[in-house]
Short mmCIF file of C-alpha atoms and ligand atoms in Angstrom, two decimals:
data_model
loop_
_atom_site.label_atom_id
_atom_site.label_comp_id
_atom_site.label_asym_id
_atom_site.label_seq_id
_atom_site.Cartn_x
_atom_site.Cartn_y
_atom_site.Cartn_z
CA MET A 97 83.34 163.81 288.30
CA THR A 98 86.95 162.75 287.87
CA ILE A 99 87.64 159.01 288.06
CA GLN A 100 91.11 157.68 288.73
CA HIS A 101 92.44 154.13 288.99
CA THR A 102 95.87 152.65 289.67
CA ALA A 103 97.42 149.32 288.71
CA TYR A 104 100.74 148.05 290.01
CA ALA A 105 103.76 146.44 288.41
CA ARG A 106 103.85 142.64 288.48
CA VAL A 107 106.57 140.18 289.28
CA GLY A 108 106.49 136.74 287.66
CA LEU A 109 107.87 134.64 290.49
CA LEU A 110 107.77 131.08 289.19
CA GLY A 111 106.49 129.35 286.09
CA ASN A 112 106.68 132.30 283.69
CA PRO A 113 106.51 132.42 280.70
CA SER A 114 104.43 129.21 280.64
CA ASP A 115 101.27 131.34 281.13
CA GLY A 116 101.21 131.86 277.38
CA TYR A 117 101.45 128.08 276.82
CA PHE A 118 98.77 126.42 278.97
CA GLY A 119 101.16 126.32 281.92
CA LYS A 120 101.08 127.47 285.54
CA THR A 121 102.60 130.46 287.30
CA LEU A 122 102.98 132.18 290.64
CA ALA A 123 103.05 135.97 290.36
CA PHE A 124 102.42 138.99 292.53
CA SER A 125 101.68 142.66 292.12
CA ALA A 126 104.41 145.00 293.35
CA SER A 127 103.45 148.41 294.64
CA ASN A 128 107.00 149.73 294.14
CA PHE A 129 105.68 151.05 290.81
CA ALA A 130 102.28 151.97 289.45
CA ALA A 131 100.38 153.28 286.45
CA THR A 132 97.46 155.64 286.99
CA VAL A 133 94.72 156.43 284.51
CA THR A 134 92.38 159.41 284.87
CA LEU A 135 88.98 159.76 283.23
CA GLU A 136 87.15 163.07 283.08
CA PRO A 137 83.80 163.71 281.44
CA SER A 138 84.17 165.79 278.26
CA GLU A 139 82.28 166.95 275.19
CA SER A 140 84.19 164.67 272.78
CA LEU A 141 86.07 161.46 273.44
CA VAL A 142 89.73 162.42 273.89
CA ILE A 143 92.82 160.26 274.46
CA LEU A 144 95.59 162.48 275.81
CA PRO A 145 99.19 161.67 274.86
CA HIS A 146 101.59 161.56 277.79
CA PRO A 147 104.14 164.40 277.59
CA VAL A 148 107.09 162.05 278.16
CA HIS A 149 105.89 158.62 277.02
CA ASP A 150 104.15 159.74 273.78
CA PRO A 151 106.52 162.42 272.52
CA SER A 152 105.71 164.25 269.30
CA LYS A 153 108.13 167.13 269.72
CA PHE A 154 111.91 166.68 269.77
CA ALA A 155 114.91 168.93 270.32
CA SER A 156 116.59 167.56 267.19
CA LEU A 157 116.63 164.80 264.64
CA GLN A 158 119.27 163.07 266.73
CA GLN A 159 117.05 163.12 269.82
CA LEU A 160 114.15 161.66 267.84
CA VAL A 161 116.36 158.82 266.58
CA GLU A 162 117.75 158.13 270.07
CA ARG A 163 114.26 157.93 271.49
CA VAL A 164 113.08 155.52 268.78
CA GLU A 165 116.18 153.35 269.06
CA CYS A 166 115.87 153.10 272.82
CA GLU A 167 112.11 152.90 273.37
CA GLY A 168 110.54 152.21 270.01
CA TYR A 169 107.87 154.17 268.19
CA TYR A 170 105.02 153.61 270.59
CA GLY A 171 103.77 154.90 273.90
CA GLY A 172 100.59 154.45 275.89
CA VAL A 173 98.05 156.16 273.61
CA ARG A 174 97.55 153.01 271.56
CA LEU A 175 96.98 151.03 274.77
CA LEU A 176 94.19 153.40 275.88
CA MET A 177 92.56 153.30 272.45
CA ALA A 178 92.69 149.51 272.33
CA THR A 179 91.21 149.33 275.85
CA CYS A 180 88.22 151.42 274.72
CA LYS A 181 87.73 149.17 271.71
CA VAL A 182 87.81 145.86 273.59
CA PHE A 183 85.67 147.27 276.41
CA ARG A 184 82.96 148.18 273.94
CA ALA A 185 83.23 144.80 272.22
CA TYR A 186 82.86 142.97 275.56
CA CYS A 187 79.81 145.07 276.46
CA ALA A 188 78.23 144.44 273.06
CA ALA A 189 78.86 140.69 273.31
CA HIS A 190 77.35 140.57 276.82
CA LYS A 191 74.45 142.90 275.99
CA ILE A 192 75.63 145.49 278.50
CA ALA A 193 74.01 148.83 277.63
CA LEU A 194 76.31 151.86 277.66
CA HIS A 195 75.34 155.52 278.04
CA HIS A 196 76.66 158.07 275.53
CA ASN A 197 78.54 160.46 277.82
CA ASN A 198 81.98 161.17 276.43
CA PHE A 199 85.21 161.34 278.39
CA THR A 200 88.89 162.23 278.30
CA LEU A 201 91.44 159.56 279.23
CA SER A 202 94.98 160.37 280.34
CA TYR A 203 97.67 158.31 282.06
CA ASP A 204 100.85 158.48 284.03
CA THR A 205 103.24 155.73 285.03
CA ASN A 206 106.51 155.21 286.87
CA ILE A 207 106.78 151.52 285.98
CA PRO A 208 110.16 151.23 284.26
CA ARG A 209 109.32 151.04 280.60
CA GLN A 210 109.47 147.65 278.89
CA ALA A 211 111.37 146.17 281.82
CA GLY A 212 109.38 142.97 282.18
CA LEU A 213 107.34 144.53 284.99
CA SER A 214 104.14 144.69 282.94
CA GLY A 215 104.05 148.40 282.46
CA SER A 216 101.88 147.92 279.38
CA SER A 217 99.11 145.92 281.03
CA ALA A 218 99.14 148.18 284.09
CA ILE A 219 98.04 151.05 281.85
CA VAL A 220 95.33 148.90 280.25
CA CYS A 221 94.17 147.53 283.63
CA ALA A 222 93.81 151.00 285.16
CA ALA A 223 92.04 152.28 282.03
CA LEU A 224 89.58 149.39 282.11
CA SER A 225 88.72 150.15 285.76
CA CYS A 226 88.05 153.79 284.79
CA LEU A 227 85.73 152.76 281.94
CA LEU A 228 83.82 150.30 284.14
CA GLU A 229 83.22 153.05 286.69
CA HIS A 230 82.37 155.77 284.15
CA PHE A 231 79.73 153.57 282.52
CA GLY A 232 78.58 152.14 285.87
CA VAL A 233 78.99 148.54 284.65
CA GLY A 234 81.55 147.18 287.12
CA ASP A 235 79.14 144.47 288.26
CA SER A 236 78.58 143.27 284.71
CA MET A 237 82.18 142.33 283.90
CA LYS A 238 83.21 139.37 286.02
CA VAL A 239 86.55 139.77 287.82
CA GLU A 240 87.88 136.56 286.25
CA ASP A 241 87.07 137.91 282.75
CA ARG A 242 89.01 141.14 283.21
CA PRO A 243 92.54 139.75 282.65
CA ARG A 244 91.36 138.32 279.34
CA VAL A 245 89.84 141.65 278.27
CA ILE A 246 93.11 143.38 279.16
CA LEU A 247 95.10 140.81 277.19
CA THR A 248 92.78 141.22 274.20
CA ALA A 249 93.59 144.95 274.13
CA GLU A 250 97.29 144.16 273.74
CA GLU A 251 96.67 141.37 271.23
CA GLU A 252 94.73 143.94 269.19
CA LEU A 253 98.05 145.75 268.89
CA GLY A 254 100.02 142.65 267.99
CA ILE A 255 101.82 142.52 271.35
CA THR A 256 102.61 138.89 272.20
CA ALA A 257 101.77 138.43 275.86
CA GLY A 258 100.22 136.02 278.33
CA LEU A 259 97.51 136.27 280.97
CA GLN A 260 99.60 136.17 284.15
CA ASP A 261 100.45 139.89 284.23
CA ARG A 262 96.83 140.89 283.95
CA VAL A 263 95.71 138.39 286.58
CA ALA A 264 98.26 139.71 289.10
CA GLN A 265 97.14 143.26 288.37
CA VAL A 266 93.39 142.60 288.56
CA TYR A 267 93.54 140.33 291.64
CA GLY A 268 96.44 142.09 293.40
CA GLY A 269 98.66 140.38 295.99
CA LEU A 270 100.05 136.90 295.28
CA VAL A 271 98.20 134.60 292.90
CA TYR A 272 98.72 130.98 291.82
CA MET A 273 97.47 130.56 288.27
CA ASP A 274 96.65 127.44 286.32
CA PHE A 275 96.22 128.07 282.59
CA ASP A 276 94.56 124.74 282.10
CA ARG A 277 93.84 124.14 278.42
CA ASP A 278 90.28 122.88 279.00
CA ALA A 279 89.41 125.78 281.30
CA LEU A 280 90.86 128.27 278.83
CA GLN A 281 89.06 126.71 275.91
CA SER A 282 85.71 126.57 277.67
CA THR A 283 85.68 129.85 279.63
CA GLY A 284 88.55 131.83 278.12
CA ASN A 285 90.03 132.07 281.61
CA GLY A 286 92.52 130.16 283.69
CA ILE A 287 91.91 129.04 287.27
CA TYR A 288 93.14 131.76 289.59
CA THR A 289 93.84 131.14 293.29
CA PRO A 290 94.80 134.17 295.41
CA MET A 291 97.35 133.18 298.07
CA ASP A 292 98.46 134.70 301.35
CA PRO A 293 101.25 137.20 300.45
CA GLY A 294 102.60 136.69 303.98
CA LEU A 295 104.03 133.37 302.74
CA LEU A 296 106.60 135.21 300.64
CA PRO A 297 110.13 135.84 301.92
CA THR A 298 111.69 139.28 301.34
CA LEU A 299 112.49 139.52 297.65
CA TYR A 300 114.57 142.06 295.78
CA LEU A 301 114.16 143.73 292.44
CA ILE A 302 117.19 144.45 290.28
CA TYR A 303 116.83 146.49 287.13
CA ALA A 304 118.64 148.83 284.78
CA ARG A 305 117.66 151.20 282.03
CA ASN A 306 117.47 148.49 279.47
CA PRO A 307 114.14 148.38 277.62
CA SER A 308 113.24 145.15 275.85
CA ASP A 309 110.19 144.60 273.69
CA SER A 310 108.31 141.67 275.13
CA GLY A 311 106.54 140.98 271.81
CA LYS A 312 109.87 140.67 269.99
CA VAL A 313 111.40 138.54 272.74
CA HIS A 314 108.52 136.08 272.60
CA SER A 315 107.84 135.84 268.89
CA THR A 316 110.39 133.15 267.93
CA VAL A 317 109.65 130.89 270.90
CA ARG A 318 105.93 131.29 270.23
CA ARG A 319 106.45 130.23 266.62
CA ARG A 320 108.59 127.26 267.67
CA TRP A 321 105.99 126.19 270.21
CA LEU A 322 103.24 126.35 267.57
CA GLU A 323 105.40 124.25 265.26
CA GLY A 324 105.73 121.61 267.99
CA ASP A 325 109.47 122.16 268.66
CA GLU A 326 110.35 119.48 271.24
CA LEU A 327 112.74 121.65 273.30
CA VAL A 328 110.18 124.44 273.67
CA ARG A 329 107.26 122.09 274.33
CA SER A 330 109.03 120.11 277.06
CA GLY A 331 110.70 123.25 278.46
CA MET A 332 107.35 124.96 278.95
CA THR A 333 105.91 121.89 280.67
CA GLU A 334 108.91 121.78 282.99
CA ILE A 335 108.70 125.52 283.75
CA ALA A 336 104.98 125.19 284.58
CA GLU A 337 105.82 122.42 287.05
CA LEU A 338 108.10 124.83 288.93
CA ALA A 339 105.05 126.89 289.89
CA VAL A 340 103.34 123.81 291.33
CA ARG A 341 106.45 122.92 293.33
CA GLY A 342 107.02 126.55 294.31
CA ARG A 343 103.52 126.85 295.71
CA ALA A 344 104.08 123.72 297.83
CA ALA A 345 107.49 125.05 298.97
CA LEU A 346 105.95 128.37 300.00
CA LEU A 347 103.19 126.65 301.96
CA LYS A 348 105.88 124.62 303.79
CA GLN A 349 108.12 127.72 304.05
CA ASP A 350 110.86 125.63 302.46
CA PHE A 351 113.03 128.41 301.08
CA ASN A 352 115.95 126.22 300.03
CA THR A 353 113.73 124.45 297.55
CA PHE A 354 112.21 127.78 296.59
CA SER A 355 115.68 129.17 295.70
CA GLU A 356 116.48 126.14 293.56
CA LEU A 357 113.21 126.49 291.68
CA MET A 358 113.87 130.17 290.93
CA ASN A 359 117.30 129.38 289.51
CA HIS A 360 116.00 126.47 287.49
CA ASN A 361 113.28 128.71 286.03
CA PHE A 362 115.89 131.06 284.62
CA ASP A 363 118.10 128.24 283.33
CA LEU A 364 115.19 126.73 281.41
CA ARG A 365 114.27 130.12 279.93
CA ARG A 366 117.87 130.64 278.87
CA CYS A 367 117.95 127.28 277.17
CA MET A 368 114.74 127.95 275.20
CA PHE A 369 115.21 131.61 274.27
CA GLY A 370 119.00 131.70 273.82
CA ASP A 371 121.41 134.35 275.07
CA ALA A 372 121.10 136.65 272.07
CA THR A 373 117.35 137.04 272.63
CA LEU A 374 117.62 137.43 276.40
CA GLY A 375 120.22 140.18 276.11
CA LYS A 376 123.64 140.64 277.64
CA MET A 377 122.62 143.04 280.39
CA ASN A 378 119.68 140.90 281.47
CA ILE A 379 121.92 137.86 281.80
CA ASP A 380 124.48 139.96 283.66
CA MET A 381 121.84 140.98 286.23
CA VAL A 382 121.09 137.32 286.96
CA GLU A 383 124.76 136.39 287.11
CA THR A 384 125.55 139.32 289.39
CA ALA A 385 122.92 138.11 291.87
CA ARG A 386 124.14 134.54 291.61
CA SER A 387 127.74 135.64 292.22
CA VAL A 388 126.78 136.25 295.87
CA GLY A 389 124.75 133.06 296.10
CA ALA A 390 121.34 134.71 295.65
CA ALA A 391 118.62 132.92 293.67
CA CYS A 392 117.54 134.91 290.65
CA LYS A 393 115.28 134.94 287.61
CA PHE A 394 113.48 137.35 285.26
CA THR A 395 110.33 139.09 286.52
CA GLY A 396 108.97 139.03 282.98
CA SER A 397 110.50 138.82 279.54
CA GLY A 398 113.57 140.91 280.38
CA GLY A 399 114.72 144.21 281.84
CA ALA A 400 114.33 143.35 285.51
CA VAL A 401 115.08 140.36 287.72
CA VAL A 402 113.79 139.14 291.08
CA ALA A 403 116.38 137.94 293.60
CA PHE A 404 116.16 136.04 296.87
CA CYS A 405 118.89 135.87 299.50
CA PRO A 406 118.29 132.65 301.46
CA GLU A 407 121.26 133.37 303.74
CA GLY A 408 119.82 136.63 305.03
CA PHE A 409 121.08 140.09 305.80
CA GLN A 410 124.80 139.62 305.11
CA GLN A 411 124.05 138.19 301.69
CA VAL A 412 121.74 141.12 300.92
CA ARG A 413 124.63 143.44 301.74
CA HIS A 414 126.88 141.59 299.30
CA LEU A 415 124.16 141.70 296.67
CA LYS A 416 123.81 145.45 297.14
CA GLU A 417 127.55 145.96 296.69
CA ALA A 418 127.67 143.73 293.60
CA CYS A 419 124.75 145.63 292.01
CA GLU A 420 126.27 149.01 292.82
CA LYS A 421 129.50 148.00 291.06
CA LYS A 422 127.54 147.18 287.92
CA GLY A 423 125.30 150.26 288.10
CA PHE A 424 122.14 148.16 288.63
CA ILE A 425 119.36 149.44 290.86
CA LEU A 426 118.39 147.17 293.76
CA GLU A 427 115.32 147.59 295.93
CA PRO A 428 113.17 145.42 298.21
CA LEU A 429 109.91 144.39 296.59
CA ILE A 430 106.65 145.46 298.24
CA VAL A 431 103.72 143.15 297.53
CA GLY A 432 100.67 145.12 296.38
CA PRO A 433 97.26 144.91 298.08
CA SER A 434 95.04 141.86 297.37
CA PHE A 435 91.76 142.91 295.72
CA VAL A 436 90.36 139.40 295.88
CA PRO A 437 90.80 137.92 299.39
CA PRO A 438 93.28 135.04 299.48
CA ASP A 439 92.04 131.56 300.23
CA LEU A 440 94.10 130.86 303.35
CA SER A 441 93.60 127.13 303.02
CA CYS A 442 95.50 127.04 299.68
N1 LIG B 1236 105.89 153.13 280.43
C1 LIG B 1236 105.18 153.12 279.28
N2 LIG B 1236 104.64 154.23 278.82
C2 LIG B 1236 103.93 154.21 277.69
N3 LIG B 1236 103.70 153.13 276.96
C3 LIG B 1236 104.23 152.01 277.36
C4 LIG B 1236 105.00 151.92 278.55
N4 LIG B 1236 105.41 150.65 278.69
C5 LIG B 1236 104.91 149.98 277.65
N5 LIG B 1236 104.21 150.78 276.84
C6 LIG B 1236 103.51 150.40 275.61
O1 LIG B 1236 103.25 148.98 275.67
C7 LIG B 1236 103.91 148.30 274.58
C8 LIG B 1236 104.37 146.93 275.02
O2 LIG B 1236 105.26 147.04 276.12
P1 LIG B 1236 105.92 145.72 276.75
O3 LIG B 1236 107.06 145.33 275.89
O4 LIG B 1236 104.86 144.73 277.00
O5 LIG B 1236 106.51 146.30 278.11
P2 LIG B 1236 106.25 145.88 279.62
O6 LIG B 1236 107.23 144.81 279.90
O7 LIG B 1236 106.55 147.12 280.40
O8 LIG B 1236 104.84 145.46 279.73
C9 LIG B 1236 105.00 149.29 274.15
O9 LIG B 1236 105.35 149.08 272.82
C10 LIG B 1236 104.31 150.62 274.36
O10 LIG B 1236 103.38 150.90 273.30
O1 LIG B 1237 108.32 136.28 279.56
C1 LIG B 1237 107.65 136.47 280.57
O2 LIG B 1237 107.97 135.99 281.66
C2 LIG B 1237 106.41 137.35 280.47
O3 LIG B 1237 106.56 138.27 279.36
C3 LIG B 1237 105.50 139.20 279.15
O4 LIG B 1237 105.47 140.16 280.20
P1 LIG B 1237 106.34 141.56 280.11
O5 LIG B 1237 106.15 142.28 281.40
O6 LIG B 1237 105.77 142.34 278.98
O7 LIG B 1237 107.75 141.18 279.90
C4 LIG B 1237 104.20 138.43 279.02
O8 LIG B 1237 103.11 139.32 278.93
C5 LIG B 1237 103.98 137.43 280.16
O9 LIG B 1237 102.80 136.69 279.91
C6 LIG B 1237 105.16 136.50 280.28
O10 LIG B 1237 104.99 135.59 281.35
MG1 LIG B 1238 103.86 144.07 278.64
#
């Protein structure tokens, strides 16, 4: 029997990247893009390379170099392998018995690669769902544990990342997340509150072919945070607070405040990471949106931005024109389905 699971892109709406630093975030899954993993029973355990994303054949030396310079050495195979490893480790630690039937895993994705839309964790998330179903152990891995398992797979590979992406992908819809230090230290998980996605205004995604390696982007700030750098420590605390205020603004449908918080989120990131790390094109996307008065910030660590036009339709038209001039792609964001029902009182 063939098993197939899908996970959507995610948009960090407010508070990111404080998820990696005991902060708070608001994020949602976006069904504009998805990764799909397929599992089929087979004699041996096989991980199939993707014909485009895991190339091993090139037209020329030049093409090989261009590919590596633009997208790095790696594709999704290592993500699938790491998912298998951490899945087995979780099952062993929780005394979950596994049968011995082998399988073949393959994947496909249209999430723009390394664009801060969590393409990496979408592949891991969908693969984990396939393994849970194949081994019939879905009830044994708690939903709140799954983001951590997905993150562990990427940490295995040395990818610096936080939990928010995985939470948005496992829970679906819009989620408010509190990465409370005590909760994380005692359970390994944050406190995740699904919210009503109907609270969100129409938001727009702007992106360009502009891959950025989230691990590389984060490594210096991570090191500075660990060393106790005052700017990074206080910046992260302030960014986390934006998620708290953003949640309150959404509940009140106060979109003026919401716009200010989005802009402030980007300004704080810029101050901590510096322009050279953020990248010229990424900054240009934000500034292009702001040139028409839209609020704007990164969806993740770079590559794509989320924009909000508080003044409505006319402003959206101006935003569209400004993006077209720069060659950026603009599209309305579609919030993905909620897999854990939102608590409508929150
Ligand atoms: N679209 C993709 N196809 C295959 N592998 C991918 C893709 N996107 C990311 N990866 C893998 O995940 C790693 C980390 O990607 P990351 O920088 O986190 O990108 P993203 O922002 O899309 O999550 C990459 O080095 C690569 O191994
Ligand atoms: O910097 C961020 O906002 C996020 O960066 C990573 O996500 P990515 O999609 O790979 O850019 C990281 O995994 C998140 O935890 C950060 O919030
Ligand atoms: Mg990633």
